[in-house]
Coordinates of C-alpha atoms in Angstrom, one line a residue:
M66 CA -6.0 70.2 -9.3
L67 CA -8.5 67.9 -7.9
R68 CA -7.6 65.9 -5.0
T69 CA -7.2 62.3 -4.3
F70 CA -10.1 60.5 -3.6
V71 CA -9.1 57.3 -1.4
S72 CA -12.0 55.3 0.7
G73 CA -11.6 53.3 3.7
E74 CA -9.5 50.1 4.5
G75 CA -6.4 51.3 1.6
E76 CA -8.5 50.8 -1.1
I77 CA -9.4 53.1 -4.5
P78 CA -12.9 53.0 -4.9
S79 CA -13.8 52.0 -8.5
S80 CA -16.1 55.1 -9.2
G81 CA -13.8 57.3 -6.7
L82 CA -12.0 59.6 -9.2
V83 CA -14.6 60.4 -12.0
S84 CA -17.4 60.9 -9.1
D85 CA -15.1 63.1 -6.9
Y86 CA -14.2 65.3 -10.4
L87 CA -18.2 65.7 -10.5
A88 CA -18.2 66.5 -6.9
E89 CA -16.0 69.3 -7.1
L90 CA -17.6 70.3 -10.5
H91 CA -20.8 70.1 -9.0
F92 CA -19.6 72.5 -6.3
R93 CA -18.4 75.1 -8.4
I94 CA -21.2 75.4 -11.0
S95 CA -23.7 75.4 -8.3
H96 CA -22.9 78.5 -6.9
L97 CA -23.2 80.3 -10.1
S98 CA -25.7 82.8 -10.6
G99 CA -27.7 84.3 -13.6
G100 CA -30.7 83.4 -15.6
A101 CA -34.4 82.9 -14.2
V102 CA -36.7 79.7 -13.6
A103 CA -38.9 79.2 -16.4
S104 CA -42.5 80.8 -15.8
Y105 CA -44.3 80.9 -19.4
I106 CA -45.6 77.2 -17.9
P107 CA -47.2 78.1 -14.3
E108 CA -45.6 75.0 -12.6
L109 CA -42.1 75.3 -14.0
A110 CA -42.1 78.2 -12.2
K111 CA -42.3 76.7 -9.0
A112 CA -38.8 75.2 -9.5
D113 CA -36.2 75.6 -6.7
P114 CA -33.7 77.5 -8.5
K115 CA -30.7 76.2 -6.0
L116 CA -31.4 72.5 -7.4
C117 CA -28.3 71.2 -9.8
G118 CA -27.2 68.0 -10.2
I119 CA -24.8 66.3 -12.6
A120 CA -24.9 62.5 -14.2
I121 CA -22.5 60.6 -16.2
A122 CA -23.2 57.1 -17.6
T123 CA -20.8 55.1 -19.9
I124 CA -21.6 52.9 -22.6
D125 CA -21.5 49.6 -20.7
G126 CA -23.8 50.7 -18.0
K127 CA -21.6 52.6 -15.4
T128 CA -23.4 55.4 -13.8
Y129 CA -21.6 58.8 -12.1
S130 CA -23.5 61.4 -9.9
A131 CA -23.4 64.4 -8.2
G132 CA -26.1 66.9 -6.4
D133 CA -29.5 66.7 -7.1
A134 CA -29.1 64.0 -9.8
D135 CA -31.9 61.5 -8.3
V136 CA -34.5 65.0 -8.1
E137 CA -37.5 64.2 -10.6
F138 CA -38.5 66.8 -13.4
T139 CA -40.6 67.2 -16.2
I140 CA -38.5 66.1 -19.5
Q141 CA -39.7 69.3 -21.6
S142 CA -37.6 69.2 -25.2
V143 CA -35.0 66.7 -24.2
S144 CA -38.0 64.8 -25.1
K145 CA -38.0 65.6 -29.4
P146 CA -34.5 63.7 -30.1
F147 CA -36.3 60.6 -29.0
V148 CA -39.6 60.7 -30.5
Y149 CA -38.1 62.2 -33.4
G150 CA -35.2 58.4 -33.4
Y151 CA -39.4 56.1 -32.8
A152 CA -40.9 58.2 -35.9
L153 CA -38.2 57.6 -38.4
E154 CA -37.7 54.0 -37.1
R155 CA -41.9 53.6 -37.6
H156 CA -42.1 55.6 -40.7
G157 CA -38.5 55.6 -42.5
R158 CA -36.5 58.9 -42.9
E159 CA -37.9 59.8 -46.5
A160 CA -41.4 59.8 -45.0
I161 CA -40.3 62.1 -42.0
L162 CA -38.0 64.5 -44.1
Q163 CA -41.7 65.6 -46.1
R164 CA -43.0 66.1 -42.4
V165 CA -40.5 67.7 -40.9
G166 CA -36.9 69.3 -42.0
V167 CA -33.4 69.2 -40.6
E168 CA -32.3 72.8 -41.0
P169 CA -31.7 75.2 -38.2
T170 CA -34.1 78.2 -38.0
G171 CA -32.4 80.8 -36.3
E172 CA -35.4 81.6 -34.6
A173 CA -36.7 81.3 -30.8
F174 CA -37.7 77.3 -29.7
N175 CA -41.9 78.3 -29.9
S176 CA -41.4 80.5 -32.9
I177 CA -44.4 80.3 -35.1
V178 CA -42.1 80.4 -38.6
L179 CA -42.5 78.1 -40.7
D180 CA -40.4 76.6 -44.0
E181 CA -43.0 77.8 -46.4
V182 CA -41.3 76.7 -49.5
H183 CA -40.8 72.9 -48.6
N184 CA -44.3 73.4 -46.4
R185 CA -42.9 71.7 -42.9
P186 CA -41.4 72.9 -39.7
F187 CA -37.8 73.5 -40.2
N188 CA -36.3 71.0 -37.8
P189 CA -37.7 68.3 -35.0
M190 CA -36.0 70.3 -31.9
V191 CA -38.4 73.3 -32.4
N192 CA -41.8 72.9 -31.6
A193 CA -43.3 73.2 -34.7
G194 CA -41.3 70.0 -35.9
A195 CA -42.1 68.4 -32.4
I196 CA -45.9 68.9 -32.7
A197 CA -45.7 67.0 -36.4
I198 CA -43.4 64.6 -34.9
A199 CA -45.8 64.1 -32.1
E200 CA -48.8 62.7 -34.5
T201 CA -46.4 59.7 -35.8
I202 CA -46.7 58.1 -32.2
K203 CA -49.0 55.0 -32.7
G204 CA -52.3 54.2 -31.3
A205 CA -55.9 54.6 -31.8
T206 CA -57.1 56.8 -28.7
P207 CA -54.9 59.2 -26.9
T208 CA -54.7 57.2 -24.0
E209 CA -53.2 54.7 -25.8
R210 CA -50.9 56.7 -27.7
A211 CA -49.8 58.5 -24.1
Q212 CA -49.2 54.9 -23.2
N213 CA -47.2 54.2 -26.3
M214 CA -44.9 57.3 -25.6
L215 CA -44.7 56.8 -22.0
T216 CA -43.5 53.1 -22.8
L217 CA -40.5 54.5 -25.0
F218 CA -39.1 56.7 -22.3
S219 CA -39.3 54.1 -19.8
R220 CA -37.3 51.8 -22.5
L221 CA -35.2 54.5 -22.5
A222 CA -34.0 55.1 -18.8
G223 CA -34.0 51.5 -18.1
R224 CA -37.2 51.5 -15.7
R225 CA -40.6 52.7 -15.6
L226 CA -41.1 56.7 -15.8
S227 CA -44.6 58.3 -15.1
I228 CA -46.1 61.8 -16.1
D229 CA -46.3 64.7 -14.0
E230 CA -50.0 65.3 -14.4
Q231 CA -49.8 69.0 -12.7
V232 CA -47.5 69.9 -15.5
Y233 CA -49.4 68.5 -18.2
R234 CA -52.4 70.1 -17.0
S235 CA -50.8 73.2 -16.7
E236 CA -49.2 73.1 -20.2
L237 CA -53.2 72.3 -21.8
E238 CA -54.4 74.8 -19.9
T239 CA -51.8 77.8 -21.1
G240 CA -50.3 76.3 -24.3
H241 CA -51.9 78.7 -26.8
R242 CA -48.9 79.3 -28.9
N243 CA -48.0 75.5 -29.2
R244 CA -51.8 75.6 -30.1
A245 CA -51.3 78.7 -32.9
I246 CA -48.4 76.8 -34.2
A247 CA -50.3 73.6 -34.6
Y248 CA -53.7 75.1 -36.3
M249 CA -51.6 76.6 -38.6
M250 CA -50.3 73.6 -39.9
L251 CA -53.4 72.0 -39.7
N252 CA -54.3 74.7 -41.9
S253 CA -51.8 74.0 -44.3
G254 CA -52.1 70.2 -44.4
M255 CA -48.3 70.0 -42.3
I256 CA -50.5 67.3 -39.8
R257 CA -53.5 65.4 -40.2
R258 CA -55.5 64.6 -37.5
A259 CA -56.8 67.0 -34.9
P260 CA -54.4 69.4 -33.5
E261 CA -56.0 69.0 -30.0
D262 CA -55.4 65.0 -30.0
I263 CA -51.7 65.9 -31.2
L264 CA -50.8 68.5 -28.2
D265 CA -52.2 66.1 -25.7
V266 CA -49.5 63.6 -26.1
Y267 CA -46.9 66.2 -27.6
F268 CA -47.8 68.0 -24.0
R269 CA -47.4 64.2 -22.3
Q270 CA -44.4 63.8 -23.9
C271 CA -43.2 66.9 -22.3
A272 CA -44.4 66.3 -18.6
V273 CA -42.9 63.3 -18.4
R274 CA -40.7 62.7 -15.0
V275 CA -37.3 61.7 -15.3
T276 CA -33.6 62.4 -13.6
A277 CA -30.3 63.9 -14.4
R278 CA -29.2 60.2 -13.8
D279 CA -32.0 58.7 -16.2
L280 CA -31.2 61.7 -18.7
A281 CA -27.5 60.6 -18.7
V282 CA -28.6 56.5 -19.4
M283 CA -30.7 57.9 -22.1
A284 CA -27.7 60.2 -23.2
A285 CA -25.7 56.8 -22.9
T286 CA -28.1 54.6 -25.1
L287 CA -27.6 56.9 -28.2
A288 CA -24.1 57.1 -27.3
N289 CA -23.9 53.0 -27.3
D290 CA -25.9 53.3 -30.8
G291 CA -29.7 53.0 -29.8
V292 CA -28.7 50.1 -27.0
N293 CA -29.7 50.3 -23.4
P294 CA -26.7 49.9 -21.8
L295 CA -28.4 49.0 -18.2
S296 CA -31.1 46.9 -19.6
G297 CA -29.0 45.9 -23.0
E298 CA -32.5 46.4 -25.0
R299 CA -32.5 48.1 -28.5
V300 CA -34.1 51.1 -28.4
I301 CA -33.3 52.6 -31.5
A302 CA -32.2 51.1 -34.6
T303 CA -28.6 52.0 -35.1
E304 CA -29.3 53.5 -38.6
Y305 CA -30.9 56.1 -37.1
V306 CA -28.7 57.5 -34.0
S307 CA -26.6 59.0 -36.3
D308 CA -29.8 61.3 -37.7
I309 CA -31.1 62.0 -34.5
L310 CA -27.2 63.1 -33.2
T311 CA -26.4 65.3 -36.5
V312 CA -29.9 67.2 -35.6
M313 CA -29.4 67.4 -32.2
N314 CA -25.8 69.2 -32.7
T315 CA -27.1 71.8 -35.4
C316 CA -30.5 72.2 -33.8
G317 CA -30.2 71.0 -30.2
M318 CA -29.7 74.1 -28.4
Y319 CA -31.9 76.4 -30.1
N320 CA -30.1 79.7 -31.3
Y321 CA -27.2 78.8 -29.2
A322 CA -26.7 75.9 -31.5
G323 CA -23.9 77.7 -33.5
Q324 CA -21.8 78.6 -30.2
W325 CA -22.2 75.5 -28.5
S326 CA -20.8 73.2 -31.4
Y327 CA -18.2 75.1 -31.3
D328 CA -17.3 75.8 -28.1
V329 CA -18.2 72.2 -26.6
G330 CA -18.7 70.2 -29.8
I331 CA -21.3 67.7 -28.5
P332 CA -24.3 66.9 -30.0
A333 CA -26.8 68.7 -27.4
K334 CA -30.4 68.5 -26.1
S335 CA -31.9 71.3 -23.5
G336 CA -35.1 71.9 -22.0
V337 CA -36.5 75.0 -20.2
A338 CA -36.8 73.0 -16.9
G339 CA -33.6 73.3 -16.4
S340 CA -31.8 70.1 -18.5
I341 CA -29.0 69.5 -21.1
L342 CA -28.3 65.8 -22.1
A343 CA -25.0 65.5 -23.9
V344 CA -24.2 62.4 -25.8
I345 CA -20.4 61.2 -27.0
P346 CA -20.8 58.4 -29.3
G347 CA -19.0 55.3 -28.3
Q348 CA -17.9 56.5 -24.9
L349 CA -21.0 58.2 -22.2
G350 CA -23.7 60.6 -22.0
I351 CA -24.2 63.4 -19.6
A352 CA -26.8 64.9 -18.3
V353 CA -27.0 68.6 -15.8
F354 CA -30.3 69.5 -14.5
S355 CA -30.5 72.7 -13.1
P356 CA -33.9 75.1 -13.2
P357 CA -32.6 78.5 -13.8
I358 CA -31.9 78.7 -18.2
D359 CA -30.5 81.5 -20.1
Q360 CA -32.3 84.0 -22.8
H361 CA -32.2 80.9 -25.2
G362 CA -33.7 78.3 -22.8
N363 CA -30.8 76.3 -22.0
S364 CA -29.6 75.7 -18.2
V365 CA -27.1 78.7 -16.9
R366 CA -25.3 75.6 -14.8
G367 CA -26.1 73.1 -17.1
V368 CA -24.0 74.7 -20.0
A369 CA -20.6 76.0 -17.9
A370 CA -20.9 72.1 -16.6
C371 CA -20.7 70.6 -20.0
K372 CA -18.1 73.3 -21.0
E373 CA -15.9 72.4 -18.2
I374 CA -16.2 68.4 -18.5
A375 CA -15.7 68.9 -22.4
Q376 CA -13.0 71.1 -22.1
D377 CA -11.0 69.1 -18.6
F378 CA -11.4 65.7 -20.8
R379 CA -11.3 66.8 -24.3
L380 CA -14.9 64.9 -25.1
N381 CA -15.2 67.4 -28.1
I382 CA -16.9 64.4 -30.7
F383 CA -14.5 66.0 -33.8
R384 CA -11.5 64.3 -32.2
S385 CA -11.3 61.0 -33.5
H386 CA -11.7 58.7 -30.6
V387 CA -12.4 54.9 -30.8
S388 CA -14.1 52.2 -28.6
T389 CA -13.3 52.0 -25.1
S390 CA -13.9 48.2 -25.0
T391 CA -10.9 47.0 -26.6
V392 CA -8.7 49.0 -24.0
I393 CA -7.6 45.7 -22.1
R394 CA -5.8 43.5 -24.1
R395 CA -5.2 40.6 -21.2
E396 CA -4.9 40.3 -17.8
L397 CA -2.0 38.3 -15.9
Y398 CA -1.4 37.5 -12.3
G399 CA 2.1 36.4 -10.7
D400 CA 1.3 33.3 -9.9
I401 CA 1.9 31.7 -13.2
I402 CA 3.7 34.5 -15.1
H403 CA 6.8 35.5 -13.8
S404 CA 10.1 37.3 -14.1
K405 CA 13.6 36.1 -15.6
R406 CA 14.7 36.4 -12.3
A407 CA 15.3 32.4 -11.5
R408 CA 14.5 31.4 -8.0
N409 CA 15.0 29.2 -5.0
P410 CA 12.6 26.4 -4.8
L411 CA 11.3 28.7 -1.0
E412 CA 10.9 31.5 -3.6
R413 CA 9.1 29.4 -6.3
R414 CA 6.7 27.8 -3.9
L415 CA 5.4 31.4 -2.2
L416 CA 5.1 33.0 -5.7
S417 CA 3.1 30.0 -6.7
E418 CA 0.7 30.3 -3.6
T419 CA 0.7 34.3 -3.5
G420 CA 1.8 35.9 -6.4
R421 CA -1.5 36.6 -7.6
R422 CA -1.6 39.7 -5.9
I423 CA 0.6 40.6 -8.6
C424 CA -1.6 41.7 -11.3
I425 CA -0.5 42.6 -15.0
I426 CA -2.9 44.3 -16.9
E427 CA -1.8 45.2 -20.6
V428 CA -3.2 48.1 -21.9
Q429 CA -3.6 48.8 -25.7
G430 CA -5.3 51.2 -27.9
P431 CA -5.2 54.9 -27.4
L432 CA -6.3 56.5 -24.7
F433 CA -8.4 59.0 -24.0
F434 CA -11.5 59.8 -21.5
G435 CA -13.8 56.8 -22.3
S436 CA -10.6 54.2 -22.2
A437 CA -9.1 55.5 -19.5
E438 CA -12.1 55.7 -17.4
R439 CA -13.0 51.7 -18.3
L440 CA -9.2 50.8 -17.3
I441 CA -9.3 52.9 -14.0
R442 CA -12.7 51.3 -13.2
R443 CA -11.0 47.7 -13.6
I444 CA -8.4 48.5 -11.8
G445 CA -10.7 49.0 -8.7
D446 CA -12.4 45.5 -9.6
V447 CA -9.1 43.8 -9.3
Q448 CA -8.0 45.6 -6.3
S449 CA -9.5 43.6 -3.6
T450 CA -7.0 40.7 -4.3
T451 CA -4.0 42.9 -5.3
S452 CA -1.0 44.4 -3.9
H453 CA 0.5 45.0 -7.1
V454 CA -0.3 46.4 -10.3
I455 CA 1.6 46.7 -13.1
L456 CA 0.5 48.6 -16.3
D457 CA 1.9 47.7 -19.8
F458 CA 1.7 50.5 -22.4
R459 CA 3.6 48.9 -24.7
R460 CA 0.8 48.7 -27.2
V461 CA -0.6 52.0 -26.6
P462 CA 0.2 54.6 -29.6
S463 CA -1.2 57.5 -28.3
A464 CA -3.0 59.5 -25.3
D465 CA -4.5 62.7 -24.6
E466 CA -4.8 64.8 -21.4
A467 CA -7.6 63.6 -20.4
A468 CA -6.3 60.0 -20.2
S469 CA -3.2 61.3 -18.6
Q470 CA -4.8 63.1 -16.1
L471 CA -7.2 60.4 -14.6
L472 CA -3.9 58.2 -14.7
A473 CA -2.3 60.2 -12.7
R474 CA -5.2 60.5 -10.3
L475 CA -5.0 57.1 -9.6
A476 CA -1.3 57.0 -9.4
G477 CA -1.8 59.3 -6.5
A478 CA -4.6 57.3 -4.7
F479 CA -2.5 54.2 -4.8
N480 CA 0.2 56.3 -3.1
E481 CA -1.9 56.7 -0.2
T482 CA -3.3 53.1 0.0
G483 CA -0.3 51.0 0.5
R484 CA -0.8 48.9 -2.9
K485 CA 1.8 49.7 -5.5
L486 CA 0.9 50.7 -9.2
L487 CA 3.8 49.8 -12.0
I488 CA 4.4 51.6 -15.2
S489 CA 6.3 49.6 -18.0
H490 CA 7.2 50.6 -21.5
L491 CA 6.3 54.7 -21.2
A492 CA 10.0 55.3 -22.4
H493 CA 11.2 56.5 -26.1
Q494 CA 7.1 56.9 -27.1
P495 CA 7.1 60.8 -28.4
A496 CA 2.8 60.0 -28.3
L497 CA 3.2 59.4 -24.8
A498 CA 5.5 62.0 -23.4
T499 CA 2.4 63.5 -21.7
L500 CA 1.6 60.3 -19.9
H501 CA 5.1 59.8 -19.1
E502 CA 5.6 62.9 -17.6
A503 CA 2.3 62.8 -15.5
M504 CA 3.0 59.4 -13.9
E505 CA 7.2 60.3 -13.3
Q506 CA 5.4 63.0 -11.0
A507 CA 3.3 60.8 -9.1
L508 CA 5.2 57.7 -9.6
P509 CA 8.5 58.5 -9.9
E510 CA 10.3 55.3 -8.5
Q511 CA 7.8 53.1 -10.1
I512 CA 8.0 53.3 -13.5
F513 CA 10.1 50.4 -15.6
E514 CA 11.8 50.2 -19.5
H515 CA 10.4 46.7 -19.4
R516 CA 7.5 45.0 -18.0
D517 CA 9.7 42.4 -16.9
A518 CA 11.6 44.4 -14.2
A519 CA 8.2 45.7 -12.8
L520 CA 7.6 42.3 -12.4
E521 CA 10.6 41.1 -10.7
W522 CA 10.3 44.3 -8.5
C523 CA 7.0 43.1 -7.3
E524 CA 8.3 39.9 -6.7
N525 CA 10.9 40.9 -4.7
A526 CA 8.5 42.9 -2.5
V527 CA 6.0 39.9 -2.1
I528 CA 9.2 37.5 -1.4
A529 CA 10.7 40.4 1.1
E530 CA 7.3 40.5 2.8
A531 CA 7.1 36.9 3.6
G532 CA 10.5 37.4 5.4
I533 CA 12.3 35.1 2.9
Q534 CA 15.7 35.9 3.2
F535 CA 19.2 34.1 2.1
D536 CA 22.4 34.4 4.1
A537 CA 24.4 34.9 1.3
T538 CA 27.6 34.8 3.7
R539 CA 26.6 31.8 5.7
F540 CA 25.0 29.2 3.7
S541 CA 26.0 25.7 3.2
L542 CA 25.5 23.4 0.2
S543 CA 22.9 21.7 1.8
E544 CA 20.7 24.9 0.9
L545 CA 20.9 24.4 -2.6
H546 CA 18.4 22.6 -4.9
I547 CA 21.2 21.0 -7.1
F548 CA 23.0 19.0 -4.3
K549 CA 19.7 18.6 -2.3
S550 CA 19.4 15.2 -0.7
L551 CA 23.2 14.6 -0.2
A552 CA 24.6 13.1 3.0
R553 CA 26.7 14.9 5.1
D554 CA 29.8 13.1 3.9
D555 CA 29.1 14.0 0.1
L556 CA 28.6 17.6 0.8
R557 CA 31.9 17.8 2.5
L558 CA 33.6 15.9 -0.4
L559 CA 32.1 18.9 -2.7
E560 CA 32.7 21.4 -0.3
A561 CA 36.6 20.4 -1.1
L562 CA 36.1 20.6 -4.7
A563 CA 34.2 24.7 -4.4
R564 CA 36.9 27.3 -5.5
P565 CA 35.5 31.2 -4.3
M566 CA 35.4 33.4 -7.4
I567 CA 35.4 37.0 -7.0
F568 CA 33.8 38.9 -10.7
E569 CA 33.2 42.4 -10.8
A570 CA 30.0 44.9 -12.3
G571 CA 29.8 44.3 -16.3
D572 CA 32.2 41.0 -16.0
R573 CA 31.4 38.2 -18.4
I574 CA 31.8 35.2 -16.3
I575 CA 30.6 33.1 -19.3
R576 CA 31.2 33.9 -22.9
T577 CA 29.1 32.1 -25.8
G578 CA 31.5 29.6 -27.5
D579 CA 33.6 29.0 -24.4
P580 CA 34.4 25.3 -23.1
A581 CA 32.0 24.1 -20.8
R582 CA 34.6 23.4 -17.8
L583 CA 33.3 24.9 -14.5
F584 CA 29.6 25.3 -13.2
F585 CA 28.9 27.9 -10.5
V586 CA 27.4 28.7 -7.1
I587 CA 26.4 32.1 -6.2
A588 CA 27.0 33.5 -2.8
R589 CA 26.7 37.3 -3.2
G590 CA 25.2 39.2 -6.0
T591 CA 23.4 38.9 -9.5
V592 CA 24.1 37.6 -12.5
T593 CA 22.2 38.1 -16.1
V594 CA 22.1 35.2 -18.5
E595 CA 21.7 36.8 -21.9
L596 CA 22.5 36.2 -25.6
A597 CA 24.6 38.9 -27.1
D598 CA 23.1 41.1 -29.6
A599 CA 19.9 39.4 -30.2
V600 CA 18.0 42.8 -30.8
Q601 CA 19.6 43.4 -34.2
A602 CA 17.9 46.3 -34.7
T603 CA 19.1 48.4 -31.8
H604 CA 21.9 45.4 -30.8
Q605 CA 20.7 45.3 -27.8
N606 CA 21.2 42.2 -25.6
L607 CA 18.0 39.9 -25.0
R608 CA 18.1 39.1 -21.3
I609 CA 17.0 35.3 -20.9
A610 CA 17.6 35.3 -17.1
S611 CA 18.7 36.6 -13.8
M612 CA 19.5 35.1 -11.0
G613 CA 20.9 36.0 -7.3
P614 CA 22.5 34.1 -3.9
G615 CA 22.3 30.7 -3.8
L616 CA 21.6 30.0 -7.4
S617 CA 23.3 27.9 -10.0
F618 CA 24.6 28.4 -13.6
G619 CA 26.5 26.5 -16.0
E620 CA 25.4 23.0 -14.6
M621 CA 24.5 21.9 -18.3
A622 CA 28.1 21.0 -18.7
L623 CA 27.5 18.3 -16.6
L624 CA 25.0 17.0 -19.0
D625 CA 26.8 17.2 -22.3
G626 CA 30.1 19.6 -21.1
G627 CA 30.4 21.5 -24.8
T628 CA 30.8 24.9 -25.1
R629 CA 28.1 28.1 -23.4
S630 CA 25.3 28.8 -25.6
A631 CA 24.8 32.1 -23.4
D632 CA 26.6 34.7 -21.9
V633 CA 26.3 35.4 -18.3
V634 CA 27.5 38.9 -17.2
A635 CA 27.7 40.0 -13.4
N636 CA 25.2 42.9 -12.6
E637 CA 26.9 44.0 -9.7
R638 CA 30.1 42.7 -7.4
V639 CA 29.4 38.8 -7.7
V640 CA 31.1 36.1 -5.4
C641 CA 30.6 32.7 -6.3
Y642 CA 31.9 29.3 -6.3
G643 CA 32.9 27.6 -9.3
F644 CA 33.2 23.4 -9.5
S645 CA 35.0 21.5 -12.5
V646 CA 33.0 19.3 -14.3
D647 CA 35.7 17.2 -14.5
A648 CA 36.2 17.0 -10.5
I649 CA 32.7 16.4 -10.5
H650 CA 32.7 13.6 -12.7
E651 CA 35.7 11.7 -11.3
L652 CA 34.1 12.4 -7.7
G653 CA 30.8 10.4 -9.7
R654 CA 33.6 7.5 -10.7
T655 CA 34.2 7.4 -6.6
H656 CA 31.1 8.1 -5.5
P657 CA 28.1 7.4 -8.2
H658 CA 25.0 8.1 -6.0
V659 CA 26.5 11.8 -5.8
L660 CA 26.4 12.7 -9.5
T661 CA 23.1 10.5 -10.0
T662 CA 21.4 12.9 -6.8
I663 CA 22.9 15.8 -8.4
Y664 CA 21.4 14.7 -12.1
A665 CA 18.2 14.2 -10.7
N666 CA 17.9 17.0 -9.3
M667 CA 18.8 19.1 -12.1
M668 CA 15.9 16.7 -14.2
R669 CA 13.0 17.7 -11.4
D670 CA 14.3 21.2 -11.8
F671 CA 14.1 21.3 -15.4
S672 CA 10.7 19.3 -15.2
E673 CA 9.3 22.1 -12.7
R674 CA 11.1 24.9 -15.2
L675 CA 9.0 23.0 -18.2
R676 CA 5.7 23.6 -16.8
R677 CA 5.7 26.6 -15.4
A678 CA 6.7 27.9 -19.0
N679 CA 3.2 25.6 -20.3
D680 CA 1.4 27.3 -18.0
E681 CA 2.7 30.4 -18.8
I682 CA 2.4 29.7 -22.8
R683 CA -1.2 28.9 -22.1
A684 CA -1.7 31.9 -20.1
L685 CA -0.3 34.0 -23.0
E686 CA -2.7 32.5 -25.3
Q687 CA -6.0 33.1 -24.1

């Protein structure tokens, strides 16, 4: 297991969990040996073999990196998928298929082997195909074509890129094998312009300077259906992105492509400068840079890093995933949304003023790496103003191991910050068993069957932190809202009518349909108001509200004197005071202002509850 990452002042950085994972991955793979720096291009042989950088970019523009992710190198063959996309968009699929096929060759990337049956290179990922595709770059002169090519890559990276003139010159002076390929294609009619003109733009294309972070953004552009996640600009038409990814999957890693697809399952492209670009459609792009390459021309450390990332977070594209953008259904806050626990006026005022410290996030849809990462990032965004976060999983049908691992890390990080993360609606869902187990280990005391119970727990904590307490053993009637504003003499009259009553846990203090002869004030313990067998499928009672010391229930009997509409059950040993409805009415005949004041207090309370309910309804409708 990786360590939990926590920043200063008790906050979990929104990027900390993923960045921490990349840092530890970088530490492991940077110590791998094997491979050698490419030397057939003299300038590439000068690269530092110790360099190693990893970057991830999501489709909404968040980037993570570790190691030498901002060190520039030349893009080399990683340029090929993007120029292929340019050609498809400019000339169309059928026209490009006449120039270049889409079949793997089984040969080295720079082999002088062509598909003579169809008179075209086998695919655009080998040098022959890439040279043929380079001819499609628009421009009347070599300079203009090079500028159009560079503009394309700058739009893909989201920043202005440049060409490494030394690498370009080195390739121009030593690229005789590529010249042989170009002249052979000219001889067979596969290209039309002068080979040296085409090779000039091709060598410049390979010599574009990028970083691992740039490549991650370029990969995320493909993952985002051709739209750059940083600039929001469409760079490649959506209809051609699948063509690019398909060819990358079958041909992007040269002779290793089949094994790569089997082991990793992510469309990818490698370059001999030591970079690998990988695309997880709908989620993110990955880039790794480390100069030593293997016999296939692929970065040794890059292959190892991509394997680990794919395995750890189950990123194989052949597993079904959905978009990450809808993972959060709604956010609600404790100043508007309240639990079913009835509160006294002081508590209600406190929660209205400070309840925004409590945030409820309704999660929806399947959870996998991309959606869990976005959820974690949003939690990081809201934590500066919240002390309690409740995750409601009732609308989550499944969670894979990647999501479970990330959320368990989040829970572990919360434990060290003093903030509280609470989970609801995980129980009784077999598809969430892995997530439930992971969260139980990290948050054994903060998993609740229902969101309302989690919300009540948070409210109690906020109230306790404010130092608000009700002395259940020594309260006076003047502290009760229902008797507010009554004179001391009036309160003495009411005290004479109070009947002490004790109920044990599970006792039904009120039953539906019983005559409404009393109303009650709680001195100690809590009660629950519920509708019997309201949930027919499970024969469960529906909780309407819960109440604690200092609150009253059954007071509607003062208004209508009818029968009870709900049950009230003691949650524990309850001490309360009962007031006879008839006795209160009799007191009202001799002291009418007493009954009038009680009615006014009840109406004000009902009005406040109605306003709060309307506020909650409006919040839930958003």
